[in-house]
């Protein structure tokens, strides 16, 4: 539920439009600032989701260390998505996890990432600093945080994508995965209007394929969009994720780079619902039509091979569509915290709506075992058996 501090008329319009969301963000910040002892009382687990202890793995949540916040502020970015940058610290994150039965958060950097920095050297410096912080201070850091964090690396890409920038990003991806031992790499759906299927990204994609990386795709607010007088995160984020996923299909990314595992934020945007329609220019629907097949044969198998998270999408309207497309094993639990802090004022079950789609065993898979299977290093860190 994040957006950027982009400059220009479009950015100014966004900030004006999103003022309506300010009370929600203020509430979220206040909630995050509340110590655990003063938090709303735990009313207990829901009937359909009995207490299971602390076992959930949250694959979509964000970190905002102080040095990054100060840099954003120094560049005039005090709002993300038109609302104040929410409070974040390792202690607040652990408190949130404890209240909602979450064992581990796999953190990433939300929009604007490092794209707000004009200098390639500055972008690289900030990306390296963020990735090193994730590794040393969170993932492999203090004993009391052991097993509580995983991490997706941020890459030093800017609003204008060049071959040189992509080469530097590929080098940082290798460092982050091999040396810092982070759990994957985070990419945005687009960079200054350039989508991930563009040939300029090919050297980076080859590197990610060599690494066999899990790549988390997080949306951004597109450069231009119709002004409906509503916060862009309500719908534009979902559309940009969809654009990225469809773009990669028709640019052959999934075919050329079969070792990359793609995790699409927010249930893949609108892709599950329109996966058949967006597959119509491939052979899959035509073959299905000729064979009289349906279901598993009527959308691109590449879309079925993606992974999808539950962030801001736990309701059955989204989850049943994802389940029909990709199956339960390709769905991973997520909260989008701390940008969603106002949605989590107390404690207990963080996504009771999941019961409307999944039975108890499936929920456990979505909230834990599916992630353990895709993040073996994380599973090893927490001493969990995959399955």
C-alpha positions as a Markdown table, in Angstrom:
| # | Residue | x | y | z |
|---|---|---|---|---|
| 1 | Unk | 0.0 | 0.0 | 0.0 |
| 2 | Unk | 2.8 | 2.3 | -0.9 |
| 3 | Unk | 3.5 | 5.0 | -3.4 |
| 4 | Unk | 6.3 | 7.3 | -4.4 |
| 5 | Unk | 7.5 | 10.8 | -3.6 |
| 6 | Unk | 7.7 | 11.6 | -7.3 |
| 7 | Unk | 8.3 | 15.1 | -8.5 |
| 8 | Unk | 6.4 | 17.2 | -11.0 |
| 9 | Unk | 2.7 | 18.0 | -11.6 |
| 10 | Unk | 1.6 | 14.3 | -11.4 |
| 11 | Unk | 3.4 | 13.8 | -8.1 |
| 12 | Unk | 1.9 | 17.0 | -6.7 |
| 13 | Unk | -1.5 | 16.0 | -7.8 |
| 14 | Unk | -1.1 | 12.6 | -6.2 |
| 15 | Unk | -0.1 | 14.2 | -2.9 |
| 16 | Unk | -3.2 | 16.4 | -3.0 |
| 17 | Unk | -5.5 | 13.6 | -3.9 |
| 18 | Unk | -4.2 | 11.4 | -1.2 |
| 19 | Unk | -4.7 | 13.9 | 1.7 |
| 20 | Unk | -8.0 | 12.0 | 2.3 |
| 21 | Unk | -5.9 | 9.1 | 3.4 |
| 22 | Unk | -3.9 | 11.1 | 6.0 |
| 23 | Unk | -6.1 | 10.2 | 9.0 |
| 24 | Unk | -5.5 | 6.5 | 8.3 |
| 25 | Unk | -1.8 | 7.0 | 8.1 |
| 26 | Unk | -1.7 | 9.1 | 11.3 |
| 27 | Unk | -3.6 | 6.3 | 13.0 |
| 28 | Unk | -1.2 | 3.8 | 11.6 |
| 29 | Unk | 1.8 | 5.7 | 12.9 |
| 30 | Unk | 0.2 | 6.2 | 16.3 |
| 31 | Unk | -0.5 | 2.4 | 16.5 |
| 32 | Unk | 3.1 | 1.6 | 15.6 |
| 33 | Unk | 4.3 | 4.0 | 18.3 |
| 34 | Unk | 2.3 | 2.2 | 21.0 |
| 35 | Unk | 4.4 | -0.2 | 23.1 |
| 36 | Unk | 3.2 | -3.8 | 23.3 |
| 37 | Unk | 2.0 | -3.3 | 26.9 |
| 38 | Unk | -0.3 | -0.5 | 25.9 |
| 39 | Unk | -1.7 | -2.1 | 22.7 |
| 40 | Unk | -5.3 | -3.0 | 22.3 |
| 41 | Unk | -6.1 | -6.1 | 24.3 |
| 42 | Unk | -5.9 | -9.5 | 22.6 |
| 43 | Unk | -9.4 | -10.7 | 22.2 |
| 44 | Unk | -8.1 | -14.1 | 21.3 |
| 45 | Unk | -8.0 | -16.1 | 18.1 |
| 46 | Unk | -11.0 | -16.4 | 15.8 |
| 47 | Unk | -13.2 | -19.4 | 15.9 |
| 48 | Unk | -12.0 | -20.7 | 12.5 |
| 49 | Unk | -8.3 | -20.0 | 13.1 |
| 50 | Unk | -7.4 | -21.6 | 16.5 |
| 51 | Unk | -4.2 | -20.4 | 18.2 |
| 52 | Unk | -1.2 | -22.1 | 16.6 |
| 53 | Unk | 1.6 | -20.2 | 18.3 |
| 54 | Unk | 4.0 | -18.1 | 16.3 |
| 55 | Unk | 4.3 | -19.9 | 12.9 |
| 56 | Unk | 3.3 | -17.5 | 10.1 |
| 57 | Unk | 5.9 | -16.4 | 7.5 |
| 58 | Unk | 5.2 | -12.9 | 6.2 |
| 59 | Unk | 6.7 | -12.5 | 2.7 |
| 60 | Unk | 5.6 | -8.9 | 1.9 |
| 61 | Unk | 6.5 | -6.3 | 4.5 |
| 62 | Unk | 8.8 | -3.3 | 4.5 |
| 63 | Unk | 11.7 | -1.8 | 6.4 |
| 64 | Unk | 12.4 | 1.9 | 6.8 |
| 65 | Unk | 15.7 | 2.3 | 8.8 |
| 66 | Unk | 16.5 | 5.7 | 10.2 |
| 67 | Unk | 19.3 | 6.4 | 7.7 |
| 68 | Unk | 16.9 | 5.7 | 4.8 |
| 69 | Unk | 14.1 | 7.8 | 6.3 |
| 70 | Unk | 16.6 | 10.7 | 6.8 |
| 71 | Unk | 17.7 | 10.5 | 3.2 |
| 72 | Unk | 14.1 | 10.5 | 2.0 |
| 73 | Unk | 13.4 | 13.5 | 4.1 |
| 74 | Unk | 16.5 | 15.3 | 2.8 |
| 75 | Unk | 15.1 | 14.9 | -0.7 |
| 76 | Unk | 11.7 | 16.2 | 0.2 |
| 77 | Unk | 10.0 | 12.9 | 0.6 |
| 78 | Unk | 8.1 | 12.8 | 3.8 |
| 79 | Unk | 5.1 | 10.9 | 2.4 |
| 80 | Unk | 4.7 | 7.6 | 0.7 |
| 81 | Unk | 1.4 | 7.1 | -1.1 |
| 82 | Unk | 0.4 | 10.6 | 0.0 |
| 83 | Unk | 0.6 | 9.8 | 3.7 |
| 84 | Unk | 3.4 | 10.2 | 6.2 |
| 85 | Unk | 6.1 | 7.6 | 6.1 |
| 86 | Unk | 5.1 | 5.1 | 8.9 |
| 87 | Unk | 7.0 | 4.4 | 12.0 |
| 88 | Unk | 9.4 | 1.4 | 11.7 |
| 89 | Unk | 12.1 | -0.2 | 13.8 |
| 90 | Unk | 13.2 | -3.8 | 14.4 |
| 91 | Unk | 11.5 | -3.6 | 17.9 |
| 92 | Unk | 8.2 | -2.5 | 16.4 |
| 93 | Unk | 8.4 | -5.2 | 13.8 |
| 94 | Unk | 9.0 | -7.9 | 16.4 |
| 95 | Unk | 6.1 | -6.6 | 18.5 |
| 96 | Unk | 3.8 | -6.7 | 15.5 |
| 97 | Unk | 5.0 | -10.3 | 14.7 |
| 98 | Unk | 4.4 | -11.4 | 18.3 |
| 99 | Unk | 0.9 | -10.0 | 18.4 |
| 100 | Unk | -0.1 | -11.7 | 15.1 |
| 101 | Unk | 1.5 | -15.1 | 15.4 |
| 102 | Unk | 4.2 | -14.3 | 12.8 |
| 103 | Unk | 7.6 | -16.0 | 13.2 |
| 104 | Unk | 9.4 | -14.3 | 10.4 |
| 105 | Unk | 9.1 | -11.2 | 8.1 |
| 106 | Unk | 10.9 | -11.2 | 4.8 |
| 107 | Unk | 11.4 | -7.5 | 4.4 |
| 108 | Unk | 11.9 | -5.4 | 1.3 |
| 109 | Unk | 12.2 | -1.7 | 0.4 |
| 110 | Unk | 9.0 | -0.2 | -1.0 |
| 111 | Unk | 8.6 | 2.5 | -3.6 |
| 112 | Unk | 10.5 | 4.8 | -4.2 |
| 113 | Unk | 13.4 | 2.4 | -3.4 |
| 114 | Unk | 16.5 | 4.3 | -4.4 |
| 115 | Unk | 15.0 | 5.8 | -7.6 |
| 116 | Unk | 14.7 | 9.3 | -6.0 |
| 117 | Unk | 18.5 | 9.6 | -6.1 |
| 118 | Unk | 19.7 | 11.1 | -9.4 |
| 119 | Unk | 23.3 | 10.1 | -9.1 |
| 120 | Unk | 24.1 | 6.4 | -10.0 |
| 121 | Unk | 26.9 | 6.5 | -7.3 |
| 122 | Unk | 24.4 | 7.7 | -4.7 |
| 123 | Unk | 21.9 | 5.0 | -5.7 |
| 124 | Unk | 24.5 | 2.3 | -5.4 |
| 125 | Unk | 25.7 | 3.6 | -2.1 |
| 126 | Unk | 22.2 | 3.6 | -0.6 |
| 127 | Unk | 21.3 | 0.2 | -2.1 |
| 128 | Unk | 24.5 | -1.4 | -0.7 |
| 129 | Unk | 23.8 | 0.3 | 2.7 |
| 130 | Unk | 20.3 | -1.0 | 2.8 |
| 131 | Unk | 21.2 | -4.5 | 1.8 |
| 132 | Unk | 24.1 | -4.7 | 4.3 |
| 133 | Unk | 21.8 | -3.4 | 7.0 |
| 134 | Unk | 19.2 | -6.1 | 6.1 |
| 135 | Unk | 21.9 | -8.8 | 6.3 |
| 136 | Unk | 23.9 | -7.8 | 9.3 |
| 137 | Unk | 21.3 | -6.1 | 11.5 |
| 138 | Unk | 18.2 | -8.2 | 10.7 |
| 139 | Unk | 18.7 | -11.5 | 8.8 |
| 140 | Unk | 22.0 | -12.6 | 10.3 |
| 141 | Unk | 22.2 | -10.1 | 13.1 |
| 142 | Unk | 21.4 | -9.7 | 16.8 |
| 143 | Unk | 20.7 | -12.9 | 18.7 |
| 144 | Unk | 17.3 | -11.7 | 19.9 |
| 145 | Unk | 16.3 | -11.2 | 16.3 |
| 146 | Unk | 17.5 | -14.6 | 15.1 |
| 147 | Unk | 15.0 | -16.1 | 12.8 |
| 148 | Unk | 12.7 | -13.2 | 12.9 |
| 149 | Unk | 13.7 | -11.6 | 9.6 |
| 150 | Unk | 14.5 | -12.5 | 6.0 |
| 151 | Unk | 15.3 | -10.0 | 3.2 |
| 152 | Unk | 14.8 | -9.1 | -0.4 |
| 153 | Unk | 17.7 | -7.0 | -1.8 |
| 154 | Unk | 17.0 | -3.6 | -3.3 |
| 155 | Unk | 18.9 | -2.9 | -6.5 |
| 156 | Unk | 20.4 | 0.5 | -7.5 |
| 157 | Unk | 18.1 | 1.2 | -10.4 |
| 158 | Unk | 16.8 | 4.7 | -11.2 |
| 159 | Unk | 13.9 | 6.3 | -13.0 |
| 160 | Unk | 15.9 | 6.1 | -16.2 |
| 161 | Unk | 17.2 | 2.6 | -17.0 |
| 162 | Unk | 20.5 | 2.3 | -18.9 |
| 163 | Unk | 22.7 | -0.7 | -19.7 |
| 164 | Unk | 25.4 | 0.6 | -17.3 |
| 165 | Unk | 22.8 | 0.9 | -14.4 |
| 166 | Unk | 21.6 | -2.7 | -15.2 |
| 167 | Unk | 25.1 | -4.0 | -15.1 |
| 168 | Unk | 25.7 | -2.4 | -11.7 |
| 169 | Unk | 22.4 | -3.8 | -10.5 |
| 170 | Unk | 23.4 | -7.3 | -11.6 |
| 171 | Unk | 26.6 | -7.0 | -9.6 |
| 172 | Unk | 24.8 | -5.9 | -6.5 |
| 173 | Unk | 22.3 | -8.8 | -6.9 |
| 174 | Unk | 25.2 | -11.3 | -6.8 |
| 175 | Unk | 26.6 | -9.6 | -3.7 |
| 176 | Unk | 23.3 | -9.6 | -1.9 |
| 177 | Unk | 22.5 | -13.2 | -2.6 |
| 178 | Unk | 25.9 | -14.8 | -2.4 |
| 179 | Unk | 27.8 | -12.7 | 0.1 |
| 180 | Unk | 25.1 | -11.1 | 2.2 |
| 181 | Unk | 23.0 | -14.3 | 2.0 |
| 182 | Unk | 19.7 | -12.5 | 1.5 |
| 183 | Unk | 16.7 | -14.5 | 0.6 |
| 184 | Unk | 16.0 | -13.0 | -2.8 |
| 185 | Unk | 15.8 | -9.8 | -4.8 |
| 186 | Unk | 13.1 | -7.1 | -5.0 |
| 187 | Unk | 12.2 | -5.4 | -8.2 |
| 188 | Unk | 9.6 | -2.8 | -9.0 |
| 189 | Unk | 6.9 | -3.4 | -11.6 |
| 190 | Unk | 8.4 | -0.6 | -13.7 |
| 191 | Unk | 11.1 | 2.0 | -13.6 |
| 192 | Unk | 10.2 | 5.4 | -15.1 |
| 193 | Unk | 7.7 | 3.6 | -17.4 |
| 194 | Unk | 10.2 | 0.9 | -18.5 |
| 195 | Unk | 8.8 | -2.5 | -17.7 |
| 196 | Unk | 10.7 | -5.6 | -16.7 |
| 197 | Unk | 10.3 | -7.3 | -20.1 |
| 198 | Unk | 12.3 | -4.5 | -21.8 |
| 199 | Unk | 15.5 | -5.8 | -23.4 |
| 200 | Unk | 17.6 | -3.4 | -21.3 |
| 201 | Unk | 17.0 | -5.6 | -18.3 |
| 202 | Unk | 18.2 | -8.8 | -20.0 |
| 203 | Unk | 21.7 | -8.9 | -18.3 |
| 204 | Unk | 20.1 | -8.5 | -14.9 |
| 205 | Unk | 17.6 | -11.2 | -15.6 |
| 206 | Unk | 20.3 | -13.6 | -16.8 |
| 207 | Unk | 22.1 | -13.0 | -13.5 |
| 208 | Unk | 18.9 | -13.6 | -11.5 |
| 209 | Unk | 18.4 | -16.8 | -13.5 |
| 210 | Unk | 21.9 | -18.0 | -12.7 |
| 211 | Unk | 21.2 | -17.3 | -9.0 |
| 212 | Unk | 17.9 | -19.2 | -9.2 |
| 213 | Unk | 16.6 | -16.2 | -7.3 |
| 214 | Unk | 13.2 | -15.6 | -5.8 |
| 215 | Unk | 12.3 | -12.2 | -7.2 |
| 216 | Unk | 9.6 | -10.1 | -5.5 |
| 217 | Unk | 7.8 | -7.7 | -7.8 |
| 218 | Unk | 6.3 | -4.7 | -6.0 |
| 219 | Unk | 4.2 | -2.2 | -7.8 |
| 220 | Unk | 4.8 | 1.5 | -8.3 |
| 221 | Unk | 2.5 | 4.3 | -9.3 |
| 222 | Unk | 2.7 | 4.6 | -13.1 |
| 223 | Unk | 4.0 | 7.9 | -14.5 |
| 224 | Unk | 0.6 | 8.8 | -15.9 |
| 225 | Unk | -2.8 | 7.6 | -15.0 |
| 226 | Unk | -6.4 | 8.9 | -15.1 |
| 227 | Unk | -7.2 | 11.1 | -12.2 |
| 228 | Unk | -10.3 | 9.7 | -10.6 |
| 229 | Unk | -9.8 | 11.6 | -7.4 |
| 230 | Unk | -8.9 | 8.5 | -5.5 |
| 231 | Unk | -5.6 | 7.2 | -3.9 |
| 232 | Unk | -3.6 | 5.4 | -6.6 |
| 233 | Unk | -2.8 | 2.4 | -4.3 |
| 234 | Unk | -6.5 | 1.4 | -4.5 |
| 235 | Unk | -6.2 | 0.3 | -8.1 |
| 236 | Unk | -3.2 | 1.7 | -10.0 |
| 237 | Unk | -0.8 | -0.5 | -8.0 |
| 238 | Unk | -2.7 | -3.6 | -9.1 |
| 239 | Unk | -2.8 | -2.4 | -12.7 |
| 240 | Unk | 1.0 | -1.8 | -12.8 |
| 241 | Unk | 1.7 | -5.3 | -11.3 |
| 242 | Unk | -0.5 | -6.7 | -14.0 |
| 243 | Unk | 1.3 | -4.7 | -16.7 |
| 244 | Unk | 4.6 | -6.1 | -15.6 |
| 245 | Unk | 3.5 | -9.7 | -15.5 |
| 246 | Unk | 1.8 | -9.6 | -18.9 |
| 247 | Unk | 4.7 | -7.7 | -20.4 |
| 248 | Unk | 7.2 | -10.4 | -19.3 |
| 249 | Unk | 5.0 | -13.1 | -20.8 |
| 250 | Unk | 5.0 | -11.6 | -24.2 |
| 251 | Unk | 8.6 | -10.6 | -24.0 |
| 252 | Unk | 9.6 | -14.2 | -23.4 |
| 253 | Unk | 11.1 | -13.6 | -19.9 |
| 254 | Unk | 9.5 | -16.6 | -18.3 |
| 255 | Unk | 10.6 | -18.9 | -21.1 |
| 256 | Unk | 14.2 | -17.6 | -21.2 |
| 257 | Unk | 14.7 | -17.5 | -17.5 |
| 258 | Unk | 13.0 | -20.5 | -16.1 |
| 259 | Unk | 15.1 | -20.7 | -12.9 |
| 260 | Unk | 13.8 | -17.4 | -11.6 |
| 261 | Unk | 10.8 | -17.7 | -9.2 |
| 262 | Unk | 8.6 | -14.7 | -9.4 |
| 263 | Unk | 6.5 | -13.5 | -6.4 |
| 264 | Unk | 3.8 | -11.1 | -7.4 |
| 265 | Unk | 2.6 | -8.6 | -4.7 |
| 266 | Unk | -1.0 | -8.1 | -3.8 |
| 267 | Unk | -2.3 | -11.4 | -5.3 |
| 268 | Unk | -0.8 | -10.5 | -8.7 |
| 269 | Unk | -2.8 | -7.3 | -9.1 |
| 270 | Unk | -5.6 | -8.1 | -11.5 |
| 271 | Unk | -3.8 | -10.8 | -13.3 |
| 272 | Unk | -5.6 | -13.9 | -11.8 |
| 273 | Unk | -9.0 | -12.5 | -12.9 |
| 274 | Unk | -7.9 | -11.7 | -16.4 |
| 275 | Unk | -5.3 | -14.4 | -16.9 |
| 276 | Unk | -7.4 | -16.1 | -19.7 |
| 277 | Unk | -7.9 | -12.8 | -21.5 |
| 278 | Unk | -4.3 | -11.8 | -21.3 |
| 279 | Unk | -3.2 | -15.3 | -22.6 |
| 280 | Unk | -5.2 | -14.9 | -25.8 |
| 281 | Unk | -2.3 | -14.1 | -28.0 |
| 282 | Unk | -0.4 | -17.2 | -26.9 |
| 283 | Unk | -1.1 | -20.8 | -28.2 |
| 284 | Unk | -2.6 | -21.9 | -24.9 |
| 285 | Unk | -6.2 | -20.7 | -25.3 |
| 286 | Unk | -6.3 | -21.9 | -28.9 |
| 287 | Unk | -5.1 | -25.4 | -28.0 |
| 288 | Unk | -7.6 | -25.5 | -25.1 |
| 289 | Unk | -10.4 | -24.5 | -27.4 |
| 290 | Unk | -9.5 | -27.3 | -29.9 |
| 291 | Unk | -9.3 | -29.9 | -27.2 |
| 292 | Unk | -12.4 | -28.7 | -25.4 |
| 293 | Unk | -10.3 | -28.3 | -22.3 |
| 294 | Unk | -10.9 | -25.8 | -19.5 |
| 295 | Unk | -9.5 | -24.9 | -16.1 |
| 296 | Unk | -5.8 | -25.8 | -16.1 |
| 297 | Unk | -5.5 | -25.4 | -19.8 |
| 298 | Unk | -7.1 | -22.0 | -20.5 |
| 299 | Unk | -4.5 | -19.6 | -19.1 |
| 300 | Unk | -0.8 | -19.4 | -19.8 |
| 301 | Unk | 1.2 | -22.0 | -17.8 |
| 302 | Unk | 3.7 | -19.3 | -17.1 |
| 303 | Unk | 1.0 | -17.4 | -15.1 |
| 304 | Unk | 0.3 | -20.6 | -13.3 |
| 305 | Unk | 3.9 | -20.9 | -12.3 |
| 306 | Unk | 4.1 | -17.6 | -10.6 |
| 307 | Unk | 3.8 | -17.1 | -6.8 |
| 308 | Unk | 1.3 | -14.7 | -5.4 |
| 309 | Unk | 1.0 | -13.1 | -1.9 |
| 310 | Unk | -2.1 | -12.3 | 0.1 |
| 311 | Unk | -1.2 | -8.7 | 1.0 |
| 312 | Unk | -4.3 | -6.5 | 1.0 |
| 313 | Unk | -6.0 | -9.4 | -0.8 |
| 314 | Unk | -7.1 | -12.0 | 1.7 |
| 315 | Unk | -10.8 | -11.9 | 0.7 |
| 316 | Unk | -12.2 | -14.7 | -1.3 |
| 317 | Unk | -12.9 | -12.5 | -4.3 |
| 318 | Unk | -9.1 | -12.4 | -4.8 |
| 319 | Unk | -7.9 | -15.7 | -3.1 |
| 320 | Unk | -10.3 | -18.0 | -5.0 |
| 321 | Unk | -9.2 | -16.5 | -8.3 |
| 322 | Unk | -5.5 | -17.0 | -7.4 |
| 323 | Unk | -6.3 | -20.5 | -6.2 |
| 324 | Unk | -8.1 | -21.3 | -9.5 |
| 325 | Unk | -5.1 | -20.0 | -11.5 |
| 326 | Unk | -2.1 | -21.2 | -9.6 |
| 327 | Unk | -3.2 | -23.6 | -6.9 |
| 328 | Unk | -2.8 | -23.2 | -3.1 |
| 329 | Unk | 0.9 | -24.1 | -3.1 |
| 330 | Unk | 1.7 | -20.9 | -5.0 |
| 331 | Unk | 0.1 | -18.6 | -2.5 |
| 332 | Unk | 2.1 | -17.0 | 0.3 |
| 333 | Unk | 0.9 | -15.1 | 3.3 |
| 334 | Unk | 1.7 | -11.3 | 3.6 |
| 335 | Unk | 0.7 | -8.2 | 5.5 |
| 336 | Unk | 2.3 | -5.2 | 3.8 |
| 337 | Unk | 3.2 | -3.9 | 7.2 |
| 338 | Unk | 4.0 | -1.2 | 8.4 |
| 339 | Unk | 2.0 | 0.6 | 5.6 |
| 340 | Unk | -1.1 | -1.4 | 6.7 |
| 341 | Unk | -0.7 | -0.7 | 10.4 |
| 342 | Unk | -4.1 | 0.7 | 10.9 |
| 343 | Unk | -5.6 | -2.6 | 9.7 |
| 344 | Unk | -3.9 | -4.4 | 12.6 |
| 345 | Unk | -4.8 | -2.5 | 15.8 |
| 346 | Unk | -4.9 | -5.4 | 18.2 |
| 347 | Unk | -3.7 | -9.0 | 18.0 |
| 348 | Unk | -4.9 | -12.4 | 17.0 |
| 349 | Unk | -5.7 | -13.6 | 13.4 |
| 350 | Unk | -4.2 | -11.2 | 10.9 |
| 351 | Unk | -6.3 | -12.4 | 8.0 |
| 352 | Unk | -9.5 | -14.2 | 9.1 |
| 353 | Unk | -10.9 | -13.8 | 5.5 |
| 354 | Unk | -8.6 | -16.6 | 4.4 |
| 355 | Unk | -11.0 | -19.0 | 6.1 |
| 356 | Unk | -13.5 | -18.3 | 3.3 |
| 357 | Unk | -11.1 | -19.8 | 0.8 |
| 358 | Unk | -8.9 | -22.3 | 2.6 |
| 359 | Unk | -9.5 | -25.1 | 5.0 |
| 360 | Unk | -7.2 | -25.4 | 8.1 |
| 361 | Unk | -4.5 | -27.4 | 6.4 |
| 362 | Unk | -4.5 | -25.1 | 3.4 |
| 363 | Unk | -4.2 | -22.1 | 5.6 |
| 364 | Unk | -1.2 | -23.5 | 7.3 |
| 365 | Unk | 0.4 | -24.1 | 3.9 |
| 366 | Unk | -0.4 | -20.6 | 2.8 |
| 367 | Unk | 0.8 | -19.0 | 6.0 |
| 368 | Unk | 3.9 | -21.2 | 6.5 |
| 369 | Unk | 4.9 | -24.3 | 4.6 |
| 370 | Unk | 4.6 | -22.8 | 1.1 |
| 371 | Unk | 7.1 | -20.1 | 2.1 |
| 372 | Unk | 9.5 | -22.6 | 3.8 |
| 373 | Unk | 9.6 | -24.6 | 0.6 |
| 374 | Unk | 10.5 | -21.5 | -1.5 |
| 375 | Unk | 13.0 | -20.0 | 1.1 |
| 376 | Unk | 15.1 | -23.0 | 2.1 |
| 377 | Unk | 17.8 | -20.8 | 3.7 |
| 378 | Unk | 15.2 | -19.2 | 5.9 |
| 379 | Unk | 13.8 | -22.5 | 6.8 |
| 380 | Unk | 17.3 | -23.6 | 7.9 |
| 381 | Unk | 17.8 | -20.4 | 9.9 |
| 382 | Unk | 14.6 | -21.1 | 11.9 |
| 383 | Unk | 15.2 | -24.8 | 12.2 |
| 384 | Unk | 12.0 | -25.7 | 10.3 |
| 385 | Unk | 11.4 | -28.7 | 8.2 |
| 386 | Unk | 10.1 | -27.9 | 4.8 |
| 387 | Unk | 6.9 | -29.5 | 3.6 |
